[in-house]
Coordinates of C-alpha atoms in Angstrom, one line a residue:
Chain A
M6 CA 160.2 -71.6 -6.8
R7 CA 161.0 -70.1 -3.4
V8 CA 159.4 -66.3 -3.2
V9 CA 158.8 -64.1 -1.0
I10 CA 156.3 -61.6 0.1
A11 CA 156.1 -58.4 2.3
E12 CA 152.7 -57.4 2.6
D13 CA 151.6 -55.3 6.0
D14 CA 147.7 -57.2 5.8
T15 CA 147.1 -60.1 7.9
L16 CA 144.7 -61.7 6.6
L17 CA 146.0 -60.8 3.0
R18 CA 149.8 -61.5 3.5
E19 CA 148.6 -65.6 6.1
G20 CA 145.8 -65.8 2.1
L21 CA 148.6 -65.0 -0.4
A22 CA 150.6 -67.5 1.5
A23 CA 149.4 -70.1 1.8
L24 CA 147.6 -69.2 -2.0
L25 CA 150.4 -70.1 -3.5
S26 CA 151.9 -73.2 -0.6
A27 CA 148.1 -74.7 -2.7
E28 CA 149.9 -74.0 -5.3
G29 CA 153.4 -76.0 -4.9
I30 CA 155.3 -72.5 -4.4
E31 CA 157.0 -72.6 -2.0
V32 CA 156.6 -69.1 0.3
V33 CA 159.6 -68.8 3.0
A34 CA 159.7 -65.6 3.9
A35 CA 155.9 -63.7 4.4
H36 CA 156.7 -60.4 6.8
A37 CA 154.4 -57.8 7.5
H38 CA 157.0 -55.1 6.6
A39 CA 159.7 -54.0 3.8
D40 CA 163.0 -53.5 6.5
R41 CA 165.1 -56.4 5.0
L42 CA 163.7 -57.2 2.1
Y43 CA 167.1 -57.5 0.7
E44 CA 168.7 -59.2 3.6
T45 CA 165.9 -61.8 3.1
I46 CA 165.8 -63.1 -0.5
E47 CA 169.1 -63.4 0.1
E48 CA 169.1 -65.6 2.8
F49 CA 166.2 -67.8 1.3
D50 CA 168.1 -67.4 -1.9
A51 CA 164.1 -66.4 -3.5
G52 CA 163.8 -66.0 -6.9
L53 CA 161.0 -63.7 -7.0
A54 CA 158.9 -61.4 -4.1
I55 CA 155.8 -59.9 -3.8
V56 CA 155.6 -56.5 -2.8
D57 CA 152.8 -53.8 -1.7
V58 CA 154.3 -50.9 -1.3
R59 CA 152.2 -49.2 1.2
M60 CA 154.4 -50.6 4.2
P61 CA 154.3 -48.6 7.7
P62 CA 156.1 -46.7 9.4
T63 CA 154.4 -44.3 6.8
Y64 CA 152.5 -45.8 5.0
T65 CA 153.8 -44.0 1.0
D66 CA 155.6 -46.5 -0.9
E67 CA 157.8 -48.2 1.2
G68 CA 157.4 -51.2 -0.4
L69 CA 158.6 -49.6 -3.4
R70 CA 161.2 -47.8 -2.3
A71 CA 163.0 -51.5 -1.5
A72 CA 162.1 -52.8 -4.0
M73 CA 163.5 -50.3 -5.6
R74 CA 166.7 -50.5 -3.1
V75 CA 167.1 -54.2 -4.2
R76 CA 166.5 -54.2 -8.7
T77 CA 169.8 -52.1 -7.7
A78 CA 171.1 -54.4 -5.8
R79 CA 170.3 -57.0 -7.8
P80 CA 169.3 -55.6 -10.6
G81 CA 166.7 -57.5 -12.8
F82 CA 165.8 -59.4 -9.4
P83 CA 162.2 -60.6 -10.2
M84 CA 160.1 -58.3 -8.2
L85 CA 155.6 -58.0 -8.0
V86 CA 154.8 -55.5 -6.5
L87 CA 151.2 -55.0 -5.6
S88 CA 149.1 -51.5 -5.5
A89 CA 145.8 -50.1 -4.2
H90 CA 145.7 -48.3 -6.4
V91 CA 147.3 -47.3 -10.2
E92 CA 151.0 -43.8 -9.8
T93 CA 152.1 -44.9 -12.8
K94 CA 155.3 -42.9 -11.6
Y95 CA 155.9 -46.4 -9.5
A96 CA 155.4 -48.0 -12.4
G97 CA 157.8 -45.8 -14.0
D98 CA 160.7 -46.3 -11.5
L99 CA 160.1 -49.9 -11.4
L100 CA 160.7 -50.1 -15.0
A101 CA 163.4 -47.3 -15.0
D102 CA 166.5 -49.6 -15.0
G103 CA 164.9 -52.1 -18.3
A104 CA 166.6 -54.9 -16.2
G105 CA 162.5 -56.3 -17.0
A106 CA 161.7 -59.1 -14.8
V107 CA 159.4 -56.5 -13.0
G108 CA 155.6 -57.1 -12.6
Y109 CA 152.7 -54.2 -11.6
L110 CA 149.7 -54.7 -10.6
L111 CA 146.6 -53.8 -8.8
K112 CA 146.4 -55.8 -5.6
E113 CA 142.6 -57.0 -6.5
R114 CA 144.2 -59.0 -9.7
V115 CA 145.0 -61.3 -7.1
G116 CA 141.3 -62.5 -7.2
A117 CA 141.7 -64.3 -10.7
V118 CA 144.4 -66.4 -9.1
E119 CA 145.1 -68.4 -12.2
D120 CA 145.9 -64.8 -14.2
F121 CA 147.9 -63.7 -11.3
L122 CA 150.2 -67.6 -11.3
R123 CA 150.6 -66.3 -14.9
T124 CA 151.7 -63.7 -14.0
M125 CA 154.5 -64.5 -12.4
D126 CA 155.7 -66.7 -13.9
R127 CA 155.8 -63.6 -16.8
V128 CA 158.3 -61.8 -15.1
V129 CA 160.6 -64.3 -13.4
G130 CA 160.9 -65.1 -17.1
G131 CA 162.1 -61.9 -17.2
E132 CA 159.0 -60.1 -18.8
T133 CA 157.4 -57.1 -17.8
V134 CA 153.3 -57.5 -16.7
L135 CA 152.1 -53.2 -16.3
D136 CA 147.9 -54.3 -14.9
S137 CA 145.8 -53.1 -17.8
E138 CA 144.8 -50.5 -15.5
V139 CA 148.1 -48.6 -15.5
V140 CA 147.8 -48.3 -19.0
T141 CA 144.8 -47.2 -18.9
T142 CA 145.7 -44.1 -17.7
L143 CA 148.6 -44.2 -20.0
M144 CA 147.1 -43.8 -22.3
R145 CA 144.4 -41.1 -21.5
R146 CA 147.4 -39.5 -20.0
G147 CA 149.3 -39.6 -24.0
G148 CA 147.7 -35.9 -25.2
N149 CA 148.8 -34.8 -29.2
R150 CA 153.2 -33.3 -28.0
S151 CA 153.6 -37.6 -27.2
P152 CA 154.8 -39.5 -29.4
L153 CA 152.5 -42.5 -29.4
S154 CA 150.0 -39.5 -30.9
A155 CA 151.1 -40.8 -33.3
L156 CA 151.1 -44.8 -33.7
T157 CA 147.2 -45.3 -35.3
A158 CA 143.8 -46.9 -32.8
R159 CA 145.6 -50.5 -33.8
E160 CA 148.6 -49.9 -33.2
R161 CA 147.3 -48.9 -30.0
D162 CA 145.9 -51.7 -29.0
V163 CA 148.9 -54.2 -29.9
L164 CA 151.3 -51.5 -27.7
Q165 CA 148.9 -52.0 -24.7
L166 CA 148.4 -55.7 -24.6
M167 CA 152.1 -55.9 -25.2
A168 CA 152.5 -53.6 -21.4
Q169 CA 150.2 -55.6 -20.1
G170 CA 153.0 -58.5 -20.9
H171 CA 151.5 -59.8 -23.8
R172 CA 153.4 -62.1 -26.8
N173 CA 152.5 -61.7 -30.2
G174 CA 150.7 -65.2 -29.8
D175 CA 148.4 -63.8 -27.1
I176 CA 148.0 -61.2 -28.9
A177 CA 146.6 -62.1 -32.1
A178 CA 144.9 -63.7 -30.3
E179 CA 142.7 -61.3 -28.5
L180 CA 142.4 -58.9 -31.2
Q181 CA 142.1 -61.9 -33.7
V182 CA 144.2 -61.6 -36.4
S183 CA 147.3 -63.4 -37.4
E184 CA 150.4 -63.1 -35.9
A185 CA 152.7 -62.2 -39.6
A186 CA 149.8 -58.9 -38.9
I187 CA 150.6 -58.8 -34.8
H188 CA 154.1 -58.6 -36.1
K189 CA 154.4 -55.6 -39.1
H190 CA 152.1 -53.5 -36.5
I191 CA 155.5 -54.6 -33.5
R192 CA 157.8 -53.5 -36.0
S193 CA 155.6 -50.3 -37.3
I194 CA 155.5 -48.9 -33.6
F195 CA 159.7 -49.8 -32.8
N196 CA 159.2 -47.5 -36.0
K197 CA 157.4 -45.1 -35.0
L198 CA 158.8 -44.6 -31.7
G199 CA 162.9 -45.0 -32.8
L200 CA 163.8 -48.0 -31.2
L201 CA 166.7 -49.7 -33.5
A202 CA 166.7 -53.3 -34.1
D203 CA 169.9 -53.7 -32.4
D204 CA 167.7 -53.7 -29.2
A205 CA 165.9 -56.7 -29.4
G206 CA 165.3 -58.2 -26.7
H207 CA 164.3 -54.9 -25.2
R208 CA 162.5 -52.7 -27.4
R209 CA 159.1 -54.3 -25.7
V210 CA 160.0 -52.9 -22.4
L211 CA 160.9 -49.9 -24.3
A212 CA 158.0 -48.9 -25.9
V213 CA 156.5 -49.5 -22.5
L214 CA 158.5 -47.0 -21.5
T215 CA 158.3 -44.9 -23.8
Y216 CA 154.6 -44.5 -22.6
L217 CA 155.8 -43.3 -18.6
R218 CA 158.1 -41.4 -20.2
E219 CA 155.1 -39.9 -22.3
Q220 CA 152.7 -37.8 -19.2
Chain B
M12 CA 118.1 -13.4 35.9
S13 CA 121.6 -13.1 37.5
F14 CA 121.9 -9.7 35.2
I15 CA 118.8 -7.9 37.3
E16 CA 120.3 -9.8 40.1
G17 CA 123.3 -7.4 39.0
V18 CA 121.7 -3.9 38.5
D19 CA 120.3 -4.0 41.9
T20 CA 123.0 -4.9 44.3
R21 CA 124.4 -2.2 42.0
Q22 CA 122.4 0.5 43.5
R23 CA 122.5 -0.7 46.3
S24 CA 126.0 -0.1 47.6
R25 CA 126.6 3.1 45.2
D26 CA 129.1 3.9 48.3
A27 CA 130.2 1.6 48.5
T28 CA 131.4 1.7 45.3
S29 CA 132.7 4.2 45.5
V30 CA 134.9 4.3 47.4
R31 CA 135.8 0.9 45.9
R32 CA 136.7 3.2 42.7
S33 CA 138.6 6.3 44.5
A34 CA 140.8 2.5 45.8
L35 CA 141.7 1.5 42.3
S36 CA 142.2 4.4 40.7
V37 CA 144.1 5.5 43.7
R38 CA 146.0 1.6 42.9
Y39 CA 146.0 2.2 38.8
L40 CA 147.5 5.9 39.3
A41 CA 150.1 5.0 41.2
G42 CA 150.8 1.7 39.8
G43 CA 151.2 4.2 36.6
T44 CA 154.6 5.3 38.6
F45 CA 155.6 1.7 38.3
S46 CA 154.5 1.3 34.8
G47 CA 157.1 5.4 34.2
L48 CA 160.1 3.3 35.1
Y49 CA 159.3 -0.1 33.7
G50 CA 159.3 2.6 30.3
L51 CA 162.9 4.6 31.0
L52 CA 163.7 1.1 31.5
V53 CA 162.1 0.4 28.4
L54 CA 164.0 3.0 26.3
A55 CA 166.8 2.4 27.8
V56 CA 166.6 -1.1 26.6
L57 CA 165.3 0.7 22.6
V58 CA 167.9 3.3 22.6
A59 CA 170.4 0.9 23.4
V60 CA 169.1 -1.3 20.4
A61 CA 169.0 1.3 17.8
A62 CA 172.5 2.7 19.2
L63 CA 173.5 -0.9 18.5
S64 CA 172.1 -1.2 15.1
A65 CA 174.2 1.4 13.7
V66 CA 177.0 -0.3 14.1
G67 CA 174.9 -3.8 13.0
V68 CA 174.5 -6.0 15.9
G69 CA 172.2 -4.5 17.0
L70 CA 170.1 -6.1 14.5
L71 CA 171.0 -9.2 16.0
L72 CA 169.1 -8.4 19.2
T73 CA 165.6 -6.4 17.8
G74 CA 163.4 -8.9 18.1
T75 CA 164.7 -8.9 22.0
A76 CA 163.6 -5.5 22.1
S77 CA 160.6 -5.6 20.0
K78 CA 159.5 -8.6 22.7
V79 CA 160.3 -5.7 25.7
L80 CA 158.2 -3.7 24.2
R81 CA 155.0 -5.5 23.2
H82 CA 155.2 -7.4 27.3
W83 CA 155.1 -3.2 28.5
C84 CA 151.9 -2.3 26.4
D85 CA 150.3 -5.6 27.0
R86 CA 150.9 -4.6 30.6
E87 CA 150.0 -2.1 30.1
R88 CA 147.0 -2.8 28.2
I89 CA 145.3 -5.0 30.9
R90 CA 146.3 -2.1 33.4
V91 CA 144.1 0.2 31.7
G92 CA 141.4 -2.6 30.8
R93 CA 140.6 -2.7 34.5
A94 CA 140.4 0.7 35.0
L95 CA 137.9 1.4 32.3
G96 CA 135.9 -1.7 32.6
R97 CA 136.4 -2.9 28.5
H98 CA 138.2 -4.7 27.0
V99 CA 141.5 -3.4 25.4
G100 CA 142.4 -5.1 22.5
S101 CA 145.5 -5.1 20.8
P102 CA 146.4 -4.3 16.6
Y103 CA 149.2 -7.2 17.0
P104 CA 147.8 -10.8 15.3
G105 CA 148.4 -13.1 18.4
P106 CA 151.6 -14.9 19.0
A107 CA 153.8 -13.8 16.7
A108 CA 154.9 -16.9 14.6
G109 CA 158.9 -17.9 13.5
P110 CA 161.7 -16.8 14.5
D111 CA 161.4 -13.6 12.6
G112 CA 157.9 -12.6 13.8
A113 CA 159.5 -10.2 16.0
R114 CA 161.5 -8.7 13.9
R115 CA 158.6 -8.1 10.8
R116 CA 155.9 -6.7 13.9
I117 CA 159.2 -3.5 14.1
A118 CA 158.3 -4.3 10.2
D119 CA 154.8 -3.3 10.3
G120 CA 155.5 0.5 11.3
T121 CA 152.8 2.0 12.9
P122 CA 151.9 0.0 15.7
V123 CA 155.5 0.5 17.0
L124 CA 154.7 4.2 16.3
R125 CA 152.2 4.4 18.7
D126 CA 153.5 1.2 20.9
L127 CA 156.7 4.7 22.1
A128 CA 153.9 7.6 22.1
A129 CA 152.3 5.1 24.9
V130 CA 155.1 4.7 26.2
L131 CA 156.7 8.4 26.3
Q132 CA 153.3 9.6 27.9
R133 CA 153.5 6.8 30.5
I134 CA 157.3 7.7 31.6
V135 CA 156.0 12.0 31.4
V136 CA 152.9 11.8 32.7
G137 CA 152.8 8.8 34.7
I138 CA 155.3 8.8 36.5
P139 CA 154.9 12.6 38.7
L140 CA 150.6 11.7 37.8
G141 CA 152.1 8.8 40.6
V142 CA 154.1 10.6 42.9
V143 CA 151.1 12.8 43.3
T144 CA 149.2 10.5 44.0
I145 CA 151.8 8.5 46.3
L146 CA 152.8 12.0 48.2
L147 CA 149.1 14.0 47.7
P148 CA 146.8 11.9 51.0
L149 CA 150.4 12.3 53.0
V150 CA 151.1 15.9 52.5
S151 CA 147.1 16.1 53.1
L152 CA 147.3 14.5 57.1
Q153 CA 150.3 16.0 57.7
A154 CA 148.7 19.9 57.4
L155 CA 145.1 18.0 58.5
A156 CA 146.9 16.5 61.5
L157 CA 149.3 20.4 61.6
P158 CA 145.7 22.4 63.8
T159 CA 146.8 19.6 67.1
Y160 CA 150.2 19.7 67.2
W161 CA 152.2 23.1 66.5
W162 CA 151.7 24.3 69.3
A163 CA 154.1 22.0 71.1
M164 CA 157.0 23.0 69.1
P165 CA 160.0 25.1 70.2
D166 CA 160.6 28.3 69.9
G167 CA 162.2 29.5 67.4
K168 CA 161.7 26.7 65.6
P169 CA 158.1 26.8 64.2
A170 CA 156.3 24.2 62.6
E171 CA 156.1 24.0 59.5
Q172 CA 154.2 22.5 56.0
L173 CA 153.7 23.8 53.0
F174 CA 154.2 27.3 55.3
E175 CA 155.2 28.5 59.0
I176 CA 152.4 28.1 61.1
T177 CA 152.7 31.0 64.4
S178 CA 149.4 31.1 64.4
W179 CA 145.7 29.5 65.7
W180 CA 145.2 31.0 62.3
L181 CA 146.8 29.3 60.8
A182 CA 146.8 26.4 62.0
L183 CA 143.4 26.3 60.9
A184 CA 144.3 26.8 57.9
S185 CA 146.5 24.6 57.2
G186 CA 144.2 21.6 58.2
L187 CA 141.7 23.2 55.7
I188 CA 144.3 23.2 52.4
G189 CA 144.7 19.1 54.3
L190 CA 141.4 18.6 54.2
A191 CA 140.7 20.0 50.6
G192 CA 143.9 18.1 49.7
L193 CA 141.9 14.5 49.8
A194 CA 138.8 15.9 49.4
A195 CA 140.1 16.4 46.1
W196 CA 142.2 13.1 46.1
S197 CA 139.4 11.1 47.2
I198 CA 137.4 12.6 44.6
G199 CA 139.4 13.8 41.9
A200 CA 141.5 10.1 41.5
P201 CA 138.4 8.1 39.9
A202 CA 137.8 11.5 36.9
V203 CA 142.2 11.8 36.0
R204 CA 142.2 7.8 36.1
S205 CA 139.2 7.8 33.8
A206 CA 140.8 10.2 30.9
D207 CA 144.3 9.1 31.7
A208 CA 142.9 5.4 30.8
K209 CA 141.5 6.7 27.5
L210 CA 144.1 8.4 25.8
L211 CA 146.9 5.4 27.2
E212 CA 143.9 3.6 25.4
L213 CA 143.8 5.9 22.4
L214 CA 147.6 4.9 22.1
L215 CA 147.6 0.7 23.0
A216 CA 144.8 -0.6 20.9
P217 CA 144.1 -1.0 17.3
T218 CA 143.1 2.1 15.4
R219 CA 139.9 1.5 13.4
D220 CA 141.7 0.3 10.2
Q221 CA 144.2 -2.0 12.0
E222 CA 141.2 -3.4 13.7
L223 CA 139.9 -3.7 9.7
R224 CA 142.7 -5.2 8.7
L225 CA 143.3 -7.6 12.2
R226 CA 139.8 -9.0 11.5
V227 CA 140.8 -9.8 7.9
R228 CA 143.5 -12.0 8.9
M229 CA 141.6 -14.2 11.5
E230 CA 139.0 -14.7 9.4
E231 CA 142.1 -15.5 5.9
Q232 CA 143.9 -17.8 9.2
R233 CA 140.3 -18.7 9.7
R234 CA 139.9 -20.2 7.0
R235 CA 143.4 -22.3 6.3
S236 CA 143.0 -24.2 9.5
A237 CA 139.8 -24.6 7.5
V238 CA 140.5 -26.0 4.4
D239 CA 143.5 -28.0 6.9
L240 CA 141.6 -29.7 8.0
H241 CA 139.3 -30.4 5.7
S242 CA 142.4 -31.4 4.2
A243 CA 143.3 -33.6 7.1
E244 CA 140.3 -35.1 7.4
L245 CA 140.6 -36.0 3.2
R246 CA 144.3 -38.3 3.8
R247 CA 142.6 -39.7 7.0
I248 CA 139.0 -41.2 5.0
E249 CA 141.8 -42.3 2.6
R250 CA 144.1 -44.0 3.9
D251 CA 141.3 -45.3 6.1
L252 CA 139.4 -46.7 2.5
H253 CA 143.0 -47.7 1.4
D254 CA 143.7 -50.4 4.4
A255 CA 140.9 -50.6 6.2
A256 CA 137.9 -51.1 3.8
Q257 CA 139.7 -52.3 -0.4
N258 CA 142.4 -54.3 1.4
R259 CA 138.9 -56.4 3.4
L260 CA 137.6 -56.3 -0.7
V261 CA 140.6 -57.5 -1.4
A262 CA 140.5 -60.3 0.3
V263 CA 136.9 -61.2 -0.1
S264 CA 138.5 -61.8 -3.6
M265 CA 141.6 -63.0 -2.9
F266 CA 139.1 -66.5 -1.1
I267 CA 136.3 -65.9 -3.7
G268 CA 139.8 -67.1 -6.2
T269 CA 140.9 -69.1 -4.1
A270 CA 138.0 -71.2 -3.7
Q271 CA 137.3 -70.9 -7.1
R272 CA 141.2 -72.6 -9.0
Q273 CA 140.1 -75.1 -5.4
L274 CA 136.7 -76.3 -7.7
S275 CA 139.0 -76.3 -10.7
T276 CA 141.4 -78.2 -9.6
G277 CA 139.5 -80.6 -7.4
T278 CA 142.6 -79.9 -4.3
G279 CA 141.7 -78.4 -1.5
D280 CA 138.5 -77.0 1.7
V281 CA 136.4 -74.8 -0.8
A282 CA 134.1 -74.1 1.9
T283 CA 136.9 -72.7 4.3
A284 CA 137.7 -70.4 1.7
L285 CA 134.0 -69.0 1.3
A286 CA 134.1 -69.0 4.6
K287 CA 136.8 -67.0 4.6
A288 CA 135.9 -64.4 2.8
Q289 CA 132.4 -64.2 4.4
D290 CA 134.4 -63.1 7.1
A291 CA 135.9 -60.8 5.0
S292 CA 132.7 -59.3 3.5
R293 CA 132.1 -58.2 6.6
D294 CA 134.6 -57.3 7.3
A295 CA 134.6 -54.9 5.1
L296 CA 130.6 -53.4 6.2
A297 CA 131.7 -53.0 9.5
E298 CA 134.7 -51.1 8.4
M299 CA 132.0 -49.0 6.0
R300 CA 130.7 -47.8 8.3
R301 CA 133.1 -47.4 11.6
I302 CA 134.1 -44.7 8.3
I303 CA 131.4 -44.0 7.6
R304 CA 130.8 -42.8 12.0
G305 CA 133.7 -40.8 11.3
V306 CA 132.6 -39.0 8.3
Y307 CA 129.4 -37.8 9.9
P308 CA 127.9 -40.0 12.2
P309 CA 124.3 -41.0 10.8
M310 CA 122.6 -40.6 14.5
L311 CA 123.1 -37.1 14.3
A312 CA 121.5 -37.4 10.5
E313 CA 118.6 -38.4 11.8
E314 CA 118.1 -37.6 15.4
G315 CA 120.5 -34.2 15.6
L316 CA 123.0 -32.6 17.4
V317 CA 121.5 -33.5 21.7
P318 CA 120.2 -37.5 21.2
A319 CA 123.7 -37.7 19.4
L320 CA 125.6 -36.1 22.4
G321 CA 123.6 -38.6 24.4
L322 CA 124.5 -41.0 23.2
L323 CA 127.8 -40.3 23.3
A324 CA 127.3 -39.0 27.6
D325 CA 125.7 -42.9 27.5
R326 CA 128.3 -45.2 26.8
M327 CA 131.2 -43.2 29.3
Q328 CA 131.8 -45.5 31.2
I329 CA 131.8 -42.8 34.1
P330 CA 128.4 -41.8 34.8
T331 CA 128.2 -38.7 32.7
R332 CA 124.9 -35.7 33.0
L333 CA 124.0 -33.3 29.2
R334 CA 122.0 -30.4 30.6
V335 CA 121.2 -28.3 27.8
D336 CA 119.2 -25.2 28.5
A337 CA 117.2 -23.2 25.9
P338 CA 118.2 -24.7 22.5
A339 CA 118.3 -22.7 18.6
P340 CA 118.5 -25.2 15.2
T341 CA 122.4 -25.2 14.4
P342 CA 124.0 -25.9 10.8
A343 CA 124.6 -29.2 10.3
S344 CA 128.7 -28.2 10.0
V345 CA 128.3 -27.0 13.8
D346 CA 127.1 -29.7 14.7
A347 CA 129.6 -32.2 13.5
A348 CA 132.4 -29.7 15.1
L349 CA 130.7 -29.7 18.4
Y350 CA 129.6 -33.8 17.8
F351 CA 133.2 -34.8 17.6
S352 CA 134.6 -32.2 20.0
V353 CA 132.9 -33.1 23.1
A354 CA 133.5 -36.9 21.6
E355 CA 137.4 -35.8 21.9
A356 CA 137.2 -34.4 25.0
L357 CA 135.1 -37.3 26.7
T358 CA 137.9 -39.3 25.4
N359 CA 140.5 -37.4 27.3
V360 CA 137.8 -37.3 30.6
A361 CA 137.9 -41.3 30.3
K362 CA 141.5 -41.3 29.3
H363 CA 143.6 -39.3 31.2
S364 CA 141.7 -37.3 33.8
N365 CA 141.3 -40.2 36.9
A366 CA 137.7 -39.5 36.9
T367 CA 134.2 -39.9 39.4
A368 CA 131.5 -38.4 36.8
C369 CA 131.7 -36.1 33.9
D370 CA 129.3 -33.4 32.4
I371 CA 127.8 -31.6 28.9
H372 CA 126.4 -28.3 29.5
L373 CA 125.5 -26.7 26.2
T374 CA 123.4 -23.8 25.6
W375 CA 122.4 -20.8 22.9
T376 CA 123.6 -17.7 24.0
E377 CA 122.5 -13.8 21.8
D378 CA 125.9 -11.5 21.9
D379 CA 124.7 -9.1 19.1
G380 CA 122.5 -10.7 17.4
E381 CA 124.5 -13.3 16.1
M382 CA 123.7 -16.9 17.5
R383 CA 126.3 -18.4 19.5
V384 CA 126.5 -22.1 21.1
I385 CA 128.5 -22.6 24.4
T386 CA 129.4 -26.1 25.1
T387 CA 131.1 -26.3 28.0
V388 CA 132.6 -30.6 29.3
T389 CA 133.4 -31.0 32.9
D390 CA 135.4 -34.0 35.0
D391 CA 136.1 -34.1 38.5
G392 CA 139.9 -35.4 38.0
H393 CA 142.6 -34.2 38.1
G394 CA 142.8 -31.7 36.5
G395 CA 146.6 -30.5 34.8
A396 CA 145.5 -31.1 31.0
E397 CA 147.9 -30.0 28.8
R398 CA 147.7 -28.8 24.7
S399 CA 150.5 -30.8 24.5
K400 CA 150.7 -33.5 20.9
G401 CA 148.0 -36.3 21.4
S402 CA 145.9 -33.9 24.0
G403 CA 142.9 -33.8 21.4
L404 CA 142.6 -30.3 22.8
A405 CA 144.1 -29.4 20.0
G406 CA 142.4 -31.3 17.6
I407 CA 139.2 -29.5 18.7
E408 CA 140.7 -26.2 19.2
S409 CA 141.8 -26.2 15.1
R410 CA 137.5 -27.9 14.6
I411 CA 136.3 -25.3 16.5
G412 CA 138.3 -22.5 14.8
A413 CA 137.7 -23.9 11.8
L414 CA 134.3 -22.7 12.5
G415 CA 135.1 -18.9 13.9
G416 CA 135.0 -21.0 17.4
T417 CA 137.2 -20.8 20.5
V418 CA 137.6 -23.0 23.1
A419 CA 139.4 -22.3 26.7
V420 CA 139.9 -25.1 29.0
A421 CA 141.2 -24.9 33.0
S422 CA 142.5 -27.5 34.4
P423 CA 144.2 -26.3 37.3
P424 CA 146.3 -28.9 39.1
R425 CA 143.5 -31.5 40.6
G426 CA 141.5 -30.4 39.2
P427 CA 138.8 -30.2 37.5
T428 CA 138.3 -29.8 34.6
S429 CA 136.6 -27.8 32.0
V430 CA 136.7 -27.8 28.2
R431 CA 134.1 -25.0 27.2
M432 CA 133.7 -24.8 23.3
E433 CA 132.3 -21.6 21.8
L434 CA 131.2 -21.5 18.3
P435 CA 129.2 -18.7 16.8
C436 CA 125.7 -20.7 14.9
E437 CA 125.5 -18.9 11.8
S438 CA 128.4 -21.0 9.2

């Protein structure tokens, strides 16, 4: 896997590059800015970009905007966005194209190295992975008018785990129920959220998107 | 001490003062002619703009007209203030902000009408008064001088001033009239000046109502700038926490994660990863300390304002003296504002002034039953400090202004530079 890193903090940038290199992952470019993210990805034929949201010059959302530009030019290009704090709007922006292959994590998740590596694999594999913090925040904001309020507590748990990018088997193991039961819950979630069966591949992403729209 | 000295001097030199008062009065009254003539010009501009406004184009010039009127009034306020020996305030709240400011003032109405009345007063009363003030001594002197030369005039062309001088009696009368004129001129001038200036003050100074409104508006401004300052501070702290402390902690977590991974896979140098984690945690702590210092310096909290300022002075590269007169207790908000403002002023001294010595002077005074602390930072550098962007002076102004204080910067070319900060002690 060829990876491009955009992170302005030197220590984090170099630490992350060293961490990935030790795992046999090729870090082809590590920049302190997000200025030429798309060009860099093209130049090195990278397969994943890891981008910090806050970057120079204004330290607001330069990294996110660079990531969005890449996604506009190359829909579905695997993008793992790291943020110092949870901003559901950012998650919504990233997921809006519905193309998947997006991760949005709190920065400190790099500390749980194995989970982090797994998340990278999932994103490269086309899945959508949201930080559990994002999902919890969204759940809290749901409110009564949201279609999410129609979900049962168990269905919410399942949706939360789905949003975090877990597969059905993982969700079943986590909630200690059978995979068939999880299937039933997911079907019910799709029905309640009005997601039609013909869009099978993206329904999981769409379910998560419903979260994000219901703020 | 100096106050008592002042009273003494005044009593000893009463005669000299009365001569000076007469001279000042003459200057004021004679200057009134110029004010009146300038007033005529202002009136002409206003009438022209008003006439053009009827056609439409003049509306574009109302700002200029207002500016001209304002300039005249401000100039007159200074003159009247000097004549009365007290400050004559303006009914306008500070410089008008934005391109619309001048027009808004016109729209405010009442002060402008009073301004116009002052202009008319100057034209109608000021010009004649000034002319009399200039001519009276000249005519009087000539009348006084007549007895010395009337007899030398050729026959059939008698000397004439107020009347034809044809005898010693008439010449003597002329001399007496001249003397009386001079006396009236020198004695009357101060009284006329005082009456005239008081009348003008009525027109130019804010009314009680306006003064209250001004005070309310200033208080609003003060509060707004306090809120702005507060949110700017919060943003700065937030960014410091984000970009420095939080990133360091993420690094700690990342290096520990790396070490764990190395332990589980049996590859890599665990000791190096842990050492990096250790370094990052030390940096994080240092960052936290720096941020805390920026919020409220521990020295200020533990020891108080004067020792904290002493520490700032000690840290300076050039000799810096701290002098404190009659210290009184100040609230924490004042302490913090002064601490950061003095720190900023000292940074300016160190960075820009090329000074060889610096002095910090604090004194507490009671004014109208209100304790005020006056802090002055003076350096012997090359001066020329400007309130331009990034000089830090703007920051000092907003800090001090937020607590209802004032900042005065004096920095002539070639120095010295002094920054004077005055703050009420009750917040």
